[in-house]
C-alpha cells in the first residue's frame, strides 16, 4: 500500500505550514497541487505535478504504484474547509492521510482580531450560497469569494438588497508580502476596482434578525401581475405547505408563470436555491420583475420547455413544485427521479386529463405514494352593501413521496 498525504498548506505563505506538514513534504519525492502551492518547493529536487483535477491525481497515484511514493497532494487552507481533500478518497492501493492546516477563516479572523466561532460561513467559490440572506439573519458572516463573485460584486448585491450599511472587511493575498485588508461599509466597497477573485470577506450586521420560517400564502396583490395564469393565494398556501422544503433545499418550480410560487419558495429556502422553469417569454418578463420586486438572489430562471431544459440543470432537486408541463408530465417526472429518486413532488392541476396522466404514471411506480386533494374555494365580492361568494375553479393538489424515507424508514402515507 502506498501512502498518500493530503496536506493543508494554510493560507499560502510557507511560514504558516505546520511542522507535521513540513516534515511529510520533505519525505515525499512527488508533490501535486495547484502551481501556486507548488512554487515554494521548486528548488528542492522533487517531482512537481501541477494539477488539481481528480482524475489526473488518480492517474498519478496509479503510476507510482507499486514502488513509488509516498505522494503529497497540497491543498490550500485546511483539509476540512471547502477543500479538494473531500474528493481525494478511494484511491486503489493507497492509504490516504489528511494533514490539517490553517484555514483562511482562522487566519483572517486572527488578522482582524476577532473571534470566528460565531461566524456563519458562506462560499461563493464555485458555489451559490446566499450571501444576502446569511447577512440579513446573522451578526457575523465569513465569505469565500471566487470567479465573477468578487468582493465588489458581492457588496453591490448587498446594497441592492438594502444592506449597504453593513460593515465589511476584505482580505486579499492573505499571508503574502503584498497582503491587503480593506474595511468599510458595503456601499463604500461596492465601487472599488475588481479585487482578487480569491479574496475573503468578513461582514458584520448589527441589525441582523434570526431567521424565522415565513408564513406562506402571500396576498395575490403582493405580486406584479401579467397575462399568464397565477397560482392563487389559497392554493399556493396549501401546495407549499405540502412541499415543506428545508431552508437550505434546492427546489425546482416547473411552469413558474409570473412567479408567485417561485417568490414564496425562494423565501422558504433562504439558504437554498430555486430554479424557475418557464417557456413563455411574456410570463418570464413578469417573473423577472417579481424576483427583482422581492430582492431575491437565490433564484435562477431557466427559459424554455422544461422537458428539454431539465437535463441542463446540474443542481439536484430536494423538492419540486409543478404547476404546468405543456403535456410532458411523464418526461418531466422521469428526469426529476433520474436526478433524485427520493425527491418530494407537489403538483397542481385544474383538468381531469392532467389528473389522469399523473395517476397513471404513479400506478406504474409502486415505490411511490401519491396523495390527491381537491380544493374548492370561494371569494367574496361586494354587491352593494352585501357580500356575494364567487366560486373559484376547483384545483387538484397531488403530493408524491418515495416510500423509503432518507433515513431508511418505510412510509405508508404522505407526510402532511
Coordinates of C-alpha atoms in Angstrom, one line a residue:
X1 CA 0.0 0.0 0.0
X2 CA 1.3 3.4 -0.9
X3 CA 0.8 6.4 1.5
X4 CA -0.9 9.4 0.0
X5 CA -0.9 12.6 2.2
X6 CA -3.4 15.3 1.6
X7 CA -1.8 18.3 3.2
X8 CA -3.4 21.6 4.1
X9 CA -0.7 24.2 3.5
X10 CA -2.5 27.0 5.2
X11 CA -3.1 30.5 3.6
X12 CA -0.2 30.1 1.2
X13 CA 3.0 31.5 2.8
X14 CA 5.3 28.6 3.7
X15 CA 5.9 30.2 7.1
X16 CA 2.3 29.0 8.0
X17 CA 3.0 25.3 7.3
X18 CA 2.7 23.2 10.4
X19 CA 5.8 21.2 11.4
X20 CA 3.9 18.0 10.7
X21 CA 3.1 19.2 7.2
X22 CA 6.7 20.4 6.6
X23 CA 8.2 17.1 7.7
X24 CA 5.9 15.0 5.5
X25 CA 6.5 17.2 2.4
X26 CA 10.3 16.8 3.0
X27 CA 9.8 13.0 2.9
X28 CA 7.7 12.9 -0.3
X29 CA 9.5 12.7 -3.6
X30 CA 6.4 13.7 -5.5
X31 CA 4.2 16.7 -4.8
X32 CA 0.9 17.5 -6.6
X33 CA -1.3 20.5 -6.5
X34 CA -2.0 24.0 -7.9
X35 CA 1.0 25.8 -9.3
X36 CA 0.8 28.5 -6.6
X37 CA 1.1 25.8 -3.9
X38 CA 4.0 24.0 -5.6
X39 CA 6.0 27.2 -6.2
X40 CA 7.8 27.3 -2.8
X41 CA 9.2 23.8 -3.4
X42 CA 10.6 24.3 -7.0
X43 CA 14.2 24.2 -5.8
X44 CA 14.0 21.1 -3.6
X45 CA 14.6 18.5 -6.3
X46 CA 11.2 16.9 -6.1
X47 CA 8.9 15.9 -8.9
X48 CA 6.2 18.5 -9.1
X49 CA 2.9 17.7 -10.8
X50 CA 0.7 20.9 -11.3
X51 CA -2.9 19.6 -11.3
X52 CA -5.9 19.8 -9.0
X53 CA -8.1 17.6 -11.3
X54 CA -9.2 14.5 -9.5
X55 CA -8.8 12.1 -12.5
X56 CA -5.3 13.3 -13.1
X57 CA -4.4 12.9 -9.4
X58 CA -5.9 9.3 -9.6
X59 CA -3.7 8.5 -12.6
X60 CA -0.7 9.9 -10.9
X61 CA -1.2 7.7 -7.9
X62 CA -1.7 4.6 -10.0
X63 CA 1.5 5.4 -12.0
X64 CA 3.5 5.5 -8.7
X65 CA 2.4 2.0 -7.7
X66 CA 3.8 -0.3 -6.6
X67 CA 7.3 1.0 -5.9
X68 CA 6.7 4.8 -5.9
X69 CA 5.6 7.2 -3.3
X70 CA 4.8 8.4 -0.8
X71 CA 2.8 11.1 -2.6
X72 CA 1.8 14.5 -1.1
X73 CA -1.2 16.4 -2.5
X74 CA -1.1 20.0 -1.5
X75 CA -4.4 21.8 -0.9
X76 CA -5.0 25.4 0.3
X77 CA -6.1 26.2 3.8
X78 CA -7.3 23.4 5.9
X79 CA -8.3 20.0 4.5
X80 CA -11.8 20.2 6.1
X81 CA -12.7 23.7 4.9
X82 CA -14.2 23.7 1.4
X83 CA -11.2 21.6 0.3
X84 CA -10.2 19.4 -2.6
X85 CA -9.4 16.9 0.1
X86 CA -13.0 15.9 0.2
X87 CA -12.6 14.4 -3.3
X88 CA -9.4 12.5 -2.6
X89 CA -10.6 9.1 -1.5
X90 CA -10.8 5.5 -2.6
X91 CA -7.5 5.6 -4.5
X92 CA -6.7 1.9 -5.4
X93 CA -3.8 0.5 -3.4
X94 CA -3.4 3.7 -1.3
X95 CA -3.7 4.7 2.3
X96 CA -4.9 8.3 2.5
X97 CA -3.9 10.6 5.3
X98 CA -5.3 14.1 6.0
X99 CA -2.9 16.6 7.5
X100 CA -4.7 19.7 8.7
X101 CA -3.6 23.3 8.0
X102 CA -4.7 26.8 8.9
X103 CA -7.9 27.9 7.1
X104 CA -8.5 31.3 5.6
X105 CA -11.2 31.8 8.2
X106 CA -8.9 31.2 11.1
X107 CA -6.2 33.3 9.6
X108 CA -8.4 36.3 8.6
X109 CA -10.2 36.3 12.0
X110 CA -6.8 36.5 13.7
X111 CA -5.7 39.3 11.4
X112 CA -8.9 41.2 12.3
X113 CA -8.5 40.4 16.0
X114 CA -12.0 38.9 16.1
X115 CA -13.4 35.5 17.0
X116 CA -14.6 33.1 14.3
X117 CA -16.6 30.6 16.4
X118 CA -19.7 32.8 15.9
X119 CA -19.3 33.4 12.2
X120 CA -21.8 32.0 9.7
X121 CA -19.9 30.6 6.7
X122 CA -20.8 31.2 3.1
X123 CA -18.9 30.1 0.0
X124 CA -19.2 31.7 -3.5
X125 CA -16.1 30.0 -4.8
X126 CA -17.7 27.5 -7.2
X127 CA -20.9 27.5 -5.1
X128 CA -24.1 29.6 -4.9
X129 CA -24.7 30.1 -1.2
X130 CA -26.9 33.0 -0.5
X131 CA -24.8 35.8 1.0
X132 CA -27.7 38.3 1.3
X133 CA -29.9 36.0 3.4
X134 CA -26.9 35.0 5.5
X135 CA -26.1 38.6 6.3
X136 CA -29.7 39.5 6.8
X137 CA -30.0 36.9 9.6
X138 CA -26.5 36.6 11.1
X139 CA -24.5 39.2 13.0
X140 CA -21.2 38.0 11.6
X141 CA -20.7 36.2 8.2
X142 CA -17.5 34.9 6.6
X143 CA -17.5 34.6 2.8
X144 CA -15.1 32.9 0.4
X145 CA -15.3 34.7 -3.0
X146 CA -14.4 33.4 -6.4
X147 CA -14.8 33.9 -10.1
X148 CA -17.2 36.7 -11.0
X149 CA -18.3 36.9 -7.4
X150 CA -15.7 39.4 -6.4
X151 CA -15.9 41.4 -3.1
X152 CA -17.1 44.5 -5.1
X153 CA -19.8 42.5 -6.9
X154 CA -21.0 40.9 -3.7
X155 CA -21.1 44.3 -2.0
X156 CA -23.2 45.6 -4.9
X157 CA -25.6 42.6 -4.2
X158 CA -25.8 43.5 -0.6
X159 CA -26.6 47.2 -1.5
X160 CA -29.3 46.0 -3.9
X161 CA -30.9 44.1 -1.0
X162 CA -30.9 47.2 1.3
X163 CA -27.8 46.1 3.3
X164 CA -25.5 48.8 2.1
X165 CA -24.6 49.9 5.6
X166 CA -23.3 46.6 7.0
X167 CA -19.6 46.7 7.9
X168 CA -17.2 44.7 5.6
X169 CA -13.6 43.7 5.8
X170 CA -12.0 42.3 2.6
X171 CA -8.7 40.3 2.7
X172 CA -6.6 39.7 -0.5
X173 CA -3.4 37.7 -0.9
X174 CA -3.6 36.6 2.7
X175 CA -0.2 35.7 4.4
X176 CA 1.9 37.0 1.4
X177 CA 4.1 40.1 1.5
X178 CA 1.5 42.1 -0.6
X179 CA -1.4 41.0 1.7
X180 CA -4.1 43.7 1.8
X181 CA -7.1 44.3 4.1
X182 CA -9.7 46.9 3.2
X183 CA -12.5 47.9 5.5
X184 CA -15.7 49.9 5.0
X185 CA -19.4 49.6 4.5
X186 CA -20.8 47.5 1.7
X187 CA -21.8 50.7 0.0
X188 CA -18.3 52.1 0.2
X189 CA -16.6 48.9 -1.1
X190 CA -19.2 48.3 -3.9
X191 CA -17.4 50.9 -6.0
X192 CA -13.9 49.6 -5.5
X193 CA -11.9 48.2 -8.5
X194 CA -12.3 44.5 -9.2
X195 CA -10.5 42.6 -6.4
X196 CA -8.5 39.3 -6.4
X197 CA -11.2 36.7 -7.1
X198 CA -9.8 34.5 -4.3
X199 CA -10.3 37.1 -1.6
X200 CA -12.3 36.6 1.6
X201 CA -14.8 38.8 3.4
X202 CA -15.9 39.2 7.0
X203 CA -19.3 41.0 7.3
X204 CA -20.9 42.4 10.4
X205 CA -24.6 43.3 10.6
X206 CA -25.6 44.8 13.9
X207 CA -29.3 44.8 12.8
X208 CA -29.4 41.1 12.0
X209 CA -32.6 39.3 12.9
X210 CA -32.7 35.5 13.4
X211 CA -34.4 33.7 10.5
X212 CA -38.0 32.6 11.1
X213 CA -39.8 30.4 8.7
X214 CA -42.2 32.7 6.8
X215 CA -45.9 32.2 6.6
X216 CA -46.6 31.2 3.1
X217 CA -49.6 32.3 1.1
X218 CA -48.8 36.0 0.4
X219 CA -51.8 38.0 -0.8
X220 CA -52.2 37.9 -4.6
X221 CA -51.9 41.8 -4.6
X222 CA -48.3 41.4 -3.4
X223 CA -47.2 40.3 -6.8
X224 CA -46.7 42.1 -10.1
X225 CA -49.4 40.6 -12.4
X226 CA -49.3 39.7 -16.1
X227 CA -51.5 37.9 -18.6
X228 CA -50.2 34.4 -17.6
X229 CA -52.2 32.5 -15.0
X230 CA -51.1 32.8 -11.4
X231 CA -51.5 30.2 -8.6
X232 CA -53.9 31.9 -6.2
X233 CA -53.2 32.6 -2.6
X234 CA -55.3 29.8 -1.1
X235 CA -53.9 27.1 -3.4
X236 CA -50.4 28.4 -3.1
X237 CA -50.5 28.2 0.7
X238 CA -51.8 24.6 0.7
X239 CA -49.4 23.4 -2.0
X240 CA -46.3 24.9 -0.4
X241 CA -47.2 23.5 3.0
X242 CA -47.3 20.1 1.4
X243 CA -43.9 20.6 -0.3
X244 CA -42.4 21.9 3.0
X245 CA -38.8 22.5 1.8
X246 CA -36.0 22.9 4.3
X247 CA -34.3 26.3 4.5
X248 CA -31.2 25.0 2.5
X249 CA -33.1 23.0 -0.1
X250 CA -32.7 23.0 -3.9
X251 CA -36.2 23.5 -5.3
X252 CA -37.5 23.4 -8.9
X253 CA -40.6 25.4 -9.8
X254 CA -41.8 24.0 -13.2
X255 CA -44.2 26.1 -15.0
X256 CA -43.3 29.1 -12.9
X257 CA -45.6 31.5 -14.8
X258 CA -45.4 35.0 -13.4
X259 CA -43.6 33.8 -10.3
X260 CA -45.9 33.8 -7.2
X261 CA -44.8 30.3 -6.2
X262 CA -41.2 31.0 -7.2
X263 CA -41.1 34.0 -4.9
X264 CA -42.6 32.2 -1.9
X265 CA -40.3 29.2 -2.5
X266 CA -37.3 31.5 -2.5
X267 CA -38.4 33.0 0.8
X268 CA -38.9 29.5 2.3
X269 CA -35.3 28.4 1.3
X270 CA -33.2 31.5 2.1
X271 CA -30.0 29.3 2.3
X272 CA -31.0 27.2 -0.7
X273 CA -31.7 27.7 -4.3
X274 CA -34.8 27.9 -6.6
X275 CA -34.8 27.1 -10.3
X276 CA -37.8 28.6 -12.1
X277 CA -38.6 26.9 -15.4
X278 CA -40.9 28.8 -17.8
X279 CA -41.4 28.5 -21.5
X280 CA -43.4 31.7 -22.2
X281 CA -41.3 34.8 -22.8
X282 CA -44.1 37.3 -21.7
X283 CA -44.5 35.4 -18.4
X284 CA -40.7 35.4 -17.8
X285 CA -40.7 39.2 -18.1
X286 CA -43.2 39.4 -15.2
X287 CA -41.3 36.6 -13.4
X288 CA -38.1 38.6 -13.5
X289 CA -39.9 41.7 -12.3
X290 CA -41.3 39.8 -9.3
X291 CA -37.9 38.4 -8.4
X292 CA -36.5 41.9 -8.5
X293 CA -39.5 43.3 -6.6
X294 CA -38.8 40.9 -3.7
X295 CA -35.0 41.4 -3.9
X296 CA -34.3 37.7 -4.3
X297 CA -30.9 36.5 -5.2
X298 CA -31.4 32.7 -4.8
X299 CA -33.5 32.2 -8.0
X300 CA -32.3 31.1 -11.4
X301 CA -34.7 31.4 -14.3
X302 CA -34.5 28.6 -16.9
X303 CA -36.1 29.6 -20.2
X304 CA -37.7 27.0 -22.5
X305 CA -39.6 23.8 -22.3
X306 CA -38.8 22.1 -19.0
X307 CA -38.9 18.7 -20.7
X308 CA -35.8 19.8 -22.7
X309 CA -34.1 22.1 -20.2
X310 CA -34.2 20.0 -17.1
X311 CA -31.2 17.8 -18.0
X312 CA -29.1 21.0 -18.4
X313 CA -29.5 22.0 -14.7
X314 CA -26.9 20.2 -12.6
X315 CA -28.2 21.1 -9.2
X316 CA -30.0 18.1 -7.8
X317 CA -33.5 18.9 -6.5
X318 CA -34.7 18.1 -3.0
X319 CA -38.2 19.3 -3.7
X320 CA -40.2 20.1 -6.9
X321 CA -43.4 22.1 -7.4
X322 CA -45.1 21.5 -10.8
X323 CA -47.7 24.0 -11.9
X324 CA -47.6 23.3 -15.7
X325 CA -45.9 20.9 -18.0
X326 CA -47.3 21.5 -21.5
X327 CA -48.4 17.9 -21.7
X328 CA -44.9 16.5 -20.8
X329 CA -45.6 15.3 -17.3
X330 CA -44.1 11.8 -17.8
X331 CA -40.9 13.0 -19.3
X332 CA -40.5 15.7 -16.6
X333 CA -41.1 13.2 -13.7
X334 CA -38.7 10.7 -15.3
X335 CA -35.9 13.3 -15.4
X336 CA -36.6 14.5 -11.8
X337 CA -36.4 11.0 -10.5
X338 CA -33.3 10.3 -12.5
X339 CA -31.6 13.2 -10.7
X340 CA -33.1 12.3 -7.2
X341 CA -35.3 9.2 -6.7
X342 CA -36.2 10.5 -3.3
X343 CA -37.3 13.9 -4.5
X344 CA -40.6 15.2 -2.9
X345 CA -43.0 16.5 -5.6
X346 CA -46.2 18.6 -5.3
X347 CA -48.3 19.1 -8.5
X348 CA -51.4 21.2 -9.1
X349 CA -53.9 20.7 -11.9
X350 CA -57.3 22.0 -12.9
X351 CA -58.1 19.4 -15.6
X352 CA -59.1 15.8 -15.2
X353 CA -56.8 14.9 -18.1
X354 CA -53.8 16.1 -16.1
X355 CA -55.1 14.2 -13.0
X356 CA -55.5 11.1 -15.1
X357 CA -52.0 11.4 -16.5
X358 CA -50.4 11.8 -13.1
X359 CA -52.4 8.9 -11.5
X360 CA -51.5 6.6 -14.5
X361 CA -47.8 7.5 -14.1
X362 CA -47.7 6.6 -10.4
X363 CA -49.8 3.5 -10.9
X364 CA -46.8 2.0 -12.6
X365 CA -44.4 3.3 -9.9
X366 CA -45.0 1.1 -6.9
X367 CA -42.1 2.7 -4.9
X368 CA -44.0 6.0 -4.5
X369 CA -47.1 7.1 -2.6
X370 CA -49.5 9.6 -4.3
X371 CA -51.9 11.7 -2.3
X372 CA -54.6 13.7 -4.1
X373 CA -56.6 16.5 -2.6
X374 CA -59.3 18.5 -4.4
X375 CA -59.6 22.1 -3.1
X376 CA -62.6 24.3 -3.9
X377 CA -62.6 27.9 -2.6
X378 CA -64.9 30.9 -3.0
X379 CA -64.0 34.6 -2.6
X380 CA -66.4 37.3 -1.5
X381 CA -67.4 40.1 -3.9
X382 CA -69.2 43.3 -2.8
X383 CA -72.7 43.7 -4.1
X384 CA -73.9 47.0 -2.8
X385 CA -73.7 46.7 0.9
X386 CA -73.7 42.9 0.8
X387 CA -71.1 40.2 0.1
X388 CA -71.6 37.5 -2.6
X389 CA -69.4 34.4 -2.7
X390 CA -67.8 33.8 -6.1
X391 CA -66.6 30.2 -6.7
X392 CA -63.0 29.7 -7.9
X393 CA -62.0 26.8 -10.1
X394 CA -61.5 23.6 -8.2
X395 CA -57.9 22.5 -8.1
X396 CA -56.3 19.1 -7.6
X397 CA -53.2 19.1 -5.4
X398 CA -51.1 16.0 -5.8
X399 CA -48.2 15.1 -3.5
X400 CA -45.8 12.3 -4.4
X401 CA -43.2 10.9 -2.0
X402 CA -40.8 7.9 -2.1
X403 CA -42.0 5.0 0.1
X404 CA -38.5 4.8 1.6
X405 CA -37.6 7.9 3.6
X406 CA -34.0 9.2 3.5
X407 CA -33.4 7.6 6.9
X408 CA -34.5 4.2 5.5
X409 CA -37.8 4.2 7.2
X410 CA -40.7 2.8 5.2
X411 CA -43.7 5.2 4.6
X412 CA -47.3 4.1 4.3
X413 CA -48.8 7.6 3.6
X414 CA -47.6 11.0 2.5
X415 CA -46.3 13.1 5.5
X416 CA -48.5 16.1 6.0

